[in-house]
């Protein structure tokens, strides 16, 4: 299992670099990320969140952790202009949820764990997850879409939380 960085850790703001070749080291990272995501009951995890700054995302939106998806060097384009509000959480910002507007449907292009290119069209939760995780690779967190007031409130609470977990 890999440790998950928590907001406001500055490393979460790092822009991830493209993967040159999908080799065994990348596949090991993917396996470690899937184990970490399932253990944290997440439905998505970006390499940025485990302090690895490469363009690797894993996700599984199935209801029984049976459909892992691997997105290496992902690119997506919104389909249509319809937006959809959804309450989002983040494994890097535990216990906070906020409504974030996202494109309703997206077209995704990525490489799979064997480095093979694939494409898919997604809507609903999968579309939200793709956009949420892609943001992580750009150093963007869902709190960035909130008003400064709301973001500050979360920041204050997270800083207090970290004080409790750090030695006095
Ligand atoms: O990237 C993460 O931190 C995991 C996110 C992924 C996600 C956020 C919002 C919308 C879709 C996916 C989640 O916190 S994983 C926890 C979770 C589980 C089910 C539904 C929403 C959030
Ligand atoms: Zn997240």
Short mmCIF file of C-alpha atoms and ligand atoms in Angstrom, two decimals:
data_model
loop_
_atom_site.label_atom_id
_atom_site.label_comp_id
_atom_site.label_asym_id
_atom_site.label_seq_id
_atom_site.Cartn_x
_atom_site.Cartn_y
_atom_site.Cartn_z
CA UNK A 1 0.00 0.00 0.00
CA UNK A 2 1.23 3.51 -0.80
CA UNK A 3 0.74 6.54 1.45
CA UNK A 4 -1.78 9.06 0.06
CA UNK A 5 -0.76 12.75 0.19
CA UNK A 6 -3.29 15.00 1.94
CA UNK A 7 -4.32 18.59 1.16
CA UNK A 8 -2.73 21.15 1.54
CA UNK A 9 0.49 19.19 0.77
CA UNK A 10 2.22 21.21 -1.98
CA UNK A 11 3.34 18.00 -3.75
CA UNK A 12 -0.31 17.55 -4.82
CA UNK A 13 0.21 20.62 -6.99
CA UNK A 14 2.93 18.98 -9.12
CA UNK A 15 2.21 18.58 -12.85
CA UNK A 16 2.73 14.92 -13.81
CA UNK A 17 5.07 13.94 -16.66
CA UNK A 18 4.04 11.65 -19.51
CA UNK A 19 5.07 7.98 -19.35
CA UNK A 20 7.63 7.20 -22.07
CA UNK A 21 7.31 3.42 -22.10
CA UNK A 22 4.87 1.19 -20.21
CA UNK A 23 7.39 -1.20 -18.64
CA UNK A 24 7.32 -3.52 -15.63
CA UNK A 25 8.10 -0.63 -13.28
CA UNK A 26 4.95 1.20 -14.49
CA UNK A 27 2.94 -2.01 -14.18
CA UNK A 28 4.19 -2.42 -10.58
CA UNK A 29 3.08 1.17 -9.86
CA UNK A 30 -0.36 0.40 -11.36
CA UNK A 31 -0.73 -2.71 -9.15
CA UNK A 32 0.35 -0.77 -6.05
CA UNK A 33 -2.09 2.06 -6.90
CA UNK A 34 -5.00 -0.37 -7.41
CA UNK A 35 -4.29 -2.04 -4.05
CA UNK A 36 -4.08 1.40 -2.38
CA UNK A 37 -7.30 2.62 -4.03
CA UNK A 38 -9.32 -0.48 -3.08
CA UNK A 39 -7.94 -0.39 0.45
CA UNK A 40 -9.09 3.24 0.77
CA UNK A 41 -12.53 2.40 -0.73
CA UNK A 42 -11.83 4.82 -3.54
CA UNK A 43 -13.17 4.60 -7.08
CA UNK A 44 -10.21 6.46 -8.57
CA UNK A 45 -6.58 7.27 -7.76
CA UNK A 46 -4.00 9.38 -9.61
CA UNK A 47 -0.24 8.76 -9.28
CA UNK A 48 0.12 12.37 -8.04
CA UNK A 49 -1.79 11.39 -4.90
CA UNK A 50 0.86 8.80 -4.02
CA UNK A 51 3.68 11.27 -4.73
CA UNK A 52 4.61 9.72 -8.10
CA UNK A 53 4.49 12.42 -10.75
CA UNK A 54 3.75 10.39 -13.86
CA UNK A 55 0.54 10.41 -15.92
CA UNK A 56 -0.95 7.22 -14.49
CA UNK A 57 -4.51 6.83 -13.17
CA UNK A 58 -6.39 3.76 -11.92
CA UNK A 59 -10.14 3.58 -11.36
CA UNK A 60 -12.95 1.14 -10.72
CA UNK A 61 -16.51 2.45 -10.67
CA UNK A 62 -18.05 -1.05 -10.40
CA UNK A 63 -19.99 -1.73 -7.21
CA UNK A 64 -17.94 -4.81 -6.32
CA UNK A 65 -14.38 -3.73 -7.17
CA UNK A 66 -14.42 -6.00 -10.21
CA UNK A 67 -13.66 -3.67 -13.10
CA UNK A 68 -10.25 -2.01 -12.75
CA UNK A 69 -9.40 0.56 -15.44
CA UNK A 70 -5.85 1.73 -16.14
CA UNK A 71 -5.35 5.13 -17.82
CA UNK A 72 -1.77 5.92 -18.89
CA UNK A 73 -1.13 9.28 -20.60
CA UNK A 74 -4.92 9.89 -20.61
CA UNK A 75 -6.52 12.60 -22.78
CA UNK A 76 -10.21 13.43 -22.71
CA UNK A 77 -12.50 15.78 -24.61
CA UNK A 78 -15.92 16.84 -23.30
CA UNK A 79 -18.75 15.64 -25.57
CA UNK A 80 -21.40 18.34 -25.92
CA UNK A 81 -21.65 21.34 -23.64
CA UNK A 82 -23.96 19.85 -21.00
CA UNK A 83 -22.59 20.10 -17.46
CA UNK A 84 -23.57 17.95 -14.52
CA UNK A 85 -23.25 18.83 -10.81
CA UNK A 86 -22.03 16.01 -8.58
CA UNK A 87 -20.98 15.87 -4.96
CA UNK A 88 -17.30 14.98 -5.10
CA UNK A 89 -14.99 13.60 -2.46
CA UNK A 90 -11.24 13.06 -2.66
CA UNK A 91 -8.94 10.59 -0.94
CA UNK A 92 -6.53 13.49 -0.49
CA UNK A 93 -9.15 15.66 1.21
CA UNK A 94 -10.83 13.15 3.53
CA UNK A 95 -14.32 13.82 4.93
CA UNK A 96 -15.05 16.80 2.66
CA UNK A 97 -17.56 16.77 -0.19
CA UNK A 98 -18.59 19.58 -2.50
CA UNK A 99 -20.69 20.02 -5.61
CA UNK A 100 -18.42 20.27 -8.67
CA UNK A 101 -19.71 20.92 -12.21
CA UNK A 102 -18.26 18.53 -14.80
CA UNK A 103 -18.94 17.67 -18.44
CA UNK A 104 -21.77 15.13 -18.59
CA UNK A 105 -20.03 12.95 -21.21
CA UNK A 106 -16.39 12.67 -22.30
CA UNK A 107 -14.37 10.86 -24.96
CA UNK A 108 -11.27 9.27 -23.38
CA UNK A 109 -8.03 8.15 -25.09
CA UNK A 110 -5.35 6.38 -23.00
CA UNK A 111 -2.86 3.50 -22.93
CA UNK A 112 -3.73 0.35 -20.96
CA UNK A 113 -1.37 -1.57 -18.63
CA UNK A 114 0.23 -3.24 -21.69
CA UNK A 115 0.83 0.14 -23.33
CA UNK A 116 -1.91 -0.50 -25.89
CA UNK A 117 -3.94 2.58 -26.92
CA UNK A 118 -7.71 2.46 -26.34
CA UNK A 119 -10.62 4.89 -26.49
CA UNK A 120 -13.99 5.00 -24.77
CA UNK A 121 -16.98 7.26 -24.26
CA UNK A 122 -18.03 7.79 -20.67
CA UNK A 123 -20.93 9.45 -18.89
CA UNK A 124 -22.21 9.59 -15.30
CA UNK A 125 -19.86 8.62 -12.48
CA UNK A 126 -17.14 7.35 -14.83
CA UNK A 127 -17.10 10.69 -16.68
CA UNK A 128 -16.84 12.56 -13.36
CA UNK A 129 -14.05 10.28 -12.19
CA UNK A 130 -12.03 10.70 -15.40
CA UNK A 131 -12.23 14.50 -15.05
CA UNK A 132 -11.49 14.43 -11.30
CA UNK A 133 -8.42 12.19 -11.76
CA UNK A 134 -7.14 14.07 -14.81
CA UNK A 135 -7.24 17.23 -12.66
CA UNK A 136 -4.93 15.50 -10.15
CA UNK A 137 -2.32 15.01 -12.92
CA UNK A 138 -2.52 18.77 -13.53
CA UNK A 139 -2.12 19.57 -9.82
CA UNK A 140 -5.78 20.65 -9.58
CA UNK A 141 -8.00 19.65 -6.61
CA UNK A 142 -11.79 19.89 -6.41
CA UNK A 143 -11.49 22.56 -3.69
CA UNK A 144 -10.08 24.84 -6.41
CA UNK A 145 -13.60 25.07 -7.85
CA UNK A 146 -15.04 26.32 -4.55
CA UNK A 147 -15.31 29.90 -3.33
CA UNK A 148 -12.19 31.12 -1.47
CA UNK A 149 -14.36 31.25 1.67
CA UNK A 150 -15.31 27.55 1.45
CA UNK A 151 -11.77 26.56 0.47
CA UNK A 152 -10.36 28.42 3.47
CA UNK A 153 -12.75 26.66 5.81
CA UNK A 154 -11.52 23.27 4.56
CA UNK A 155 -7.91 24.45 4.75
CA UNK A 156 -8.31 25.53 8.40
CA UNK A 157 -9.88 22.22 9.38
CA UNK A 158 -7.21 20.17 7.53
CA UNK A 159 -4.42 22.16 9.20
CA UNK A 160 -5.95 21.52 12.62
CA UNK A 161 -6.27 17.83 11.74
CA UNK A 162 -2.59 17.65 10.77
CA UNK A 163 -1.59 19.38 14.03
CA UNK A 164 -3.37 16.63 15.95
CA UNK A 165 -1.50 13.93 14.08
CA UNK A 166 1.91 15.60 14.37
CA UNK A 167 3.94 15.51 17.63
CA UNK A 168 3.34 18.66 19.72
O1 LIG B 1 -9.28 10.87 -6.70
C1 LIG B 1 -9.70 10.54 -5.59
O2 LIG B 1 -9.33 11.10 -4.56
C2 LIG B 1 -10.74 9.43 -5.47
C3 LIG B 1 -12.08 10.08 -5.71
C4 LIG B 1 -12.48 9.86 -7.13
C5 LIG B 1 -13.77 10.53 -7.45
C6 LIG B 1 -14.15 11.75 -6.89
C7 LIG B 1 -15.35 12.32 -7.27
C8 LIG B 1 -16.18 11.71 -8.19
C9 LIG B 1 -15.78 10.52 -8.73
C10 LIG B 1 -14.60 9.93 -8.36
C11 LIG B 1 -13.17 9.58 -4.76
O3 LIG B 1 -13.06 10.24 -3.54
S1 LIG B 1 -13.18 7.93 -4.33
C12 LIG B 1 -14.47 8.02 -3.04
C13 LIG B 1 -15.81 8.11 -3.70
C14 LIG B 1 -16.48 6.92 -3.92
C15 LIG B 1 -17.69 6.92 -4.58
C16 LIG B 1 -18.25 8.10 -5.07
C17 LIG B 1 -17.58 9.32 -4.87
C18 LIG B 1 -16.36 9.33 -4.17
ZN1 LIG B 2 -9.14 13.13 -5.69
#
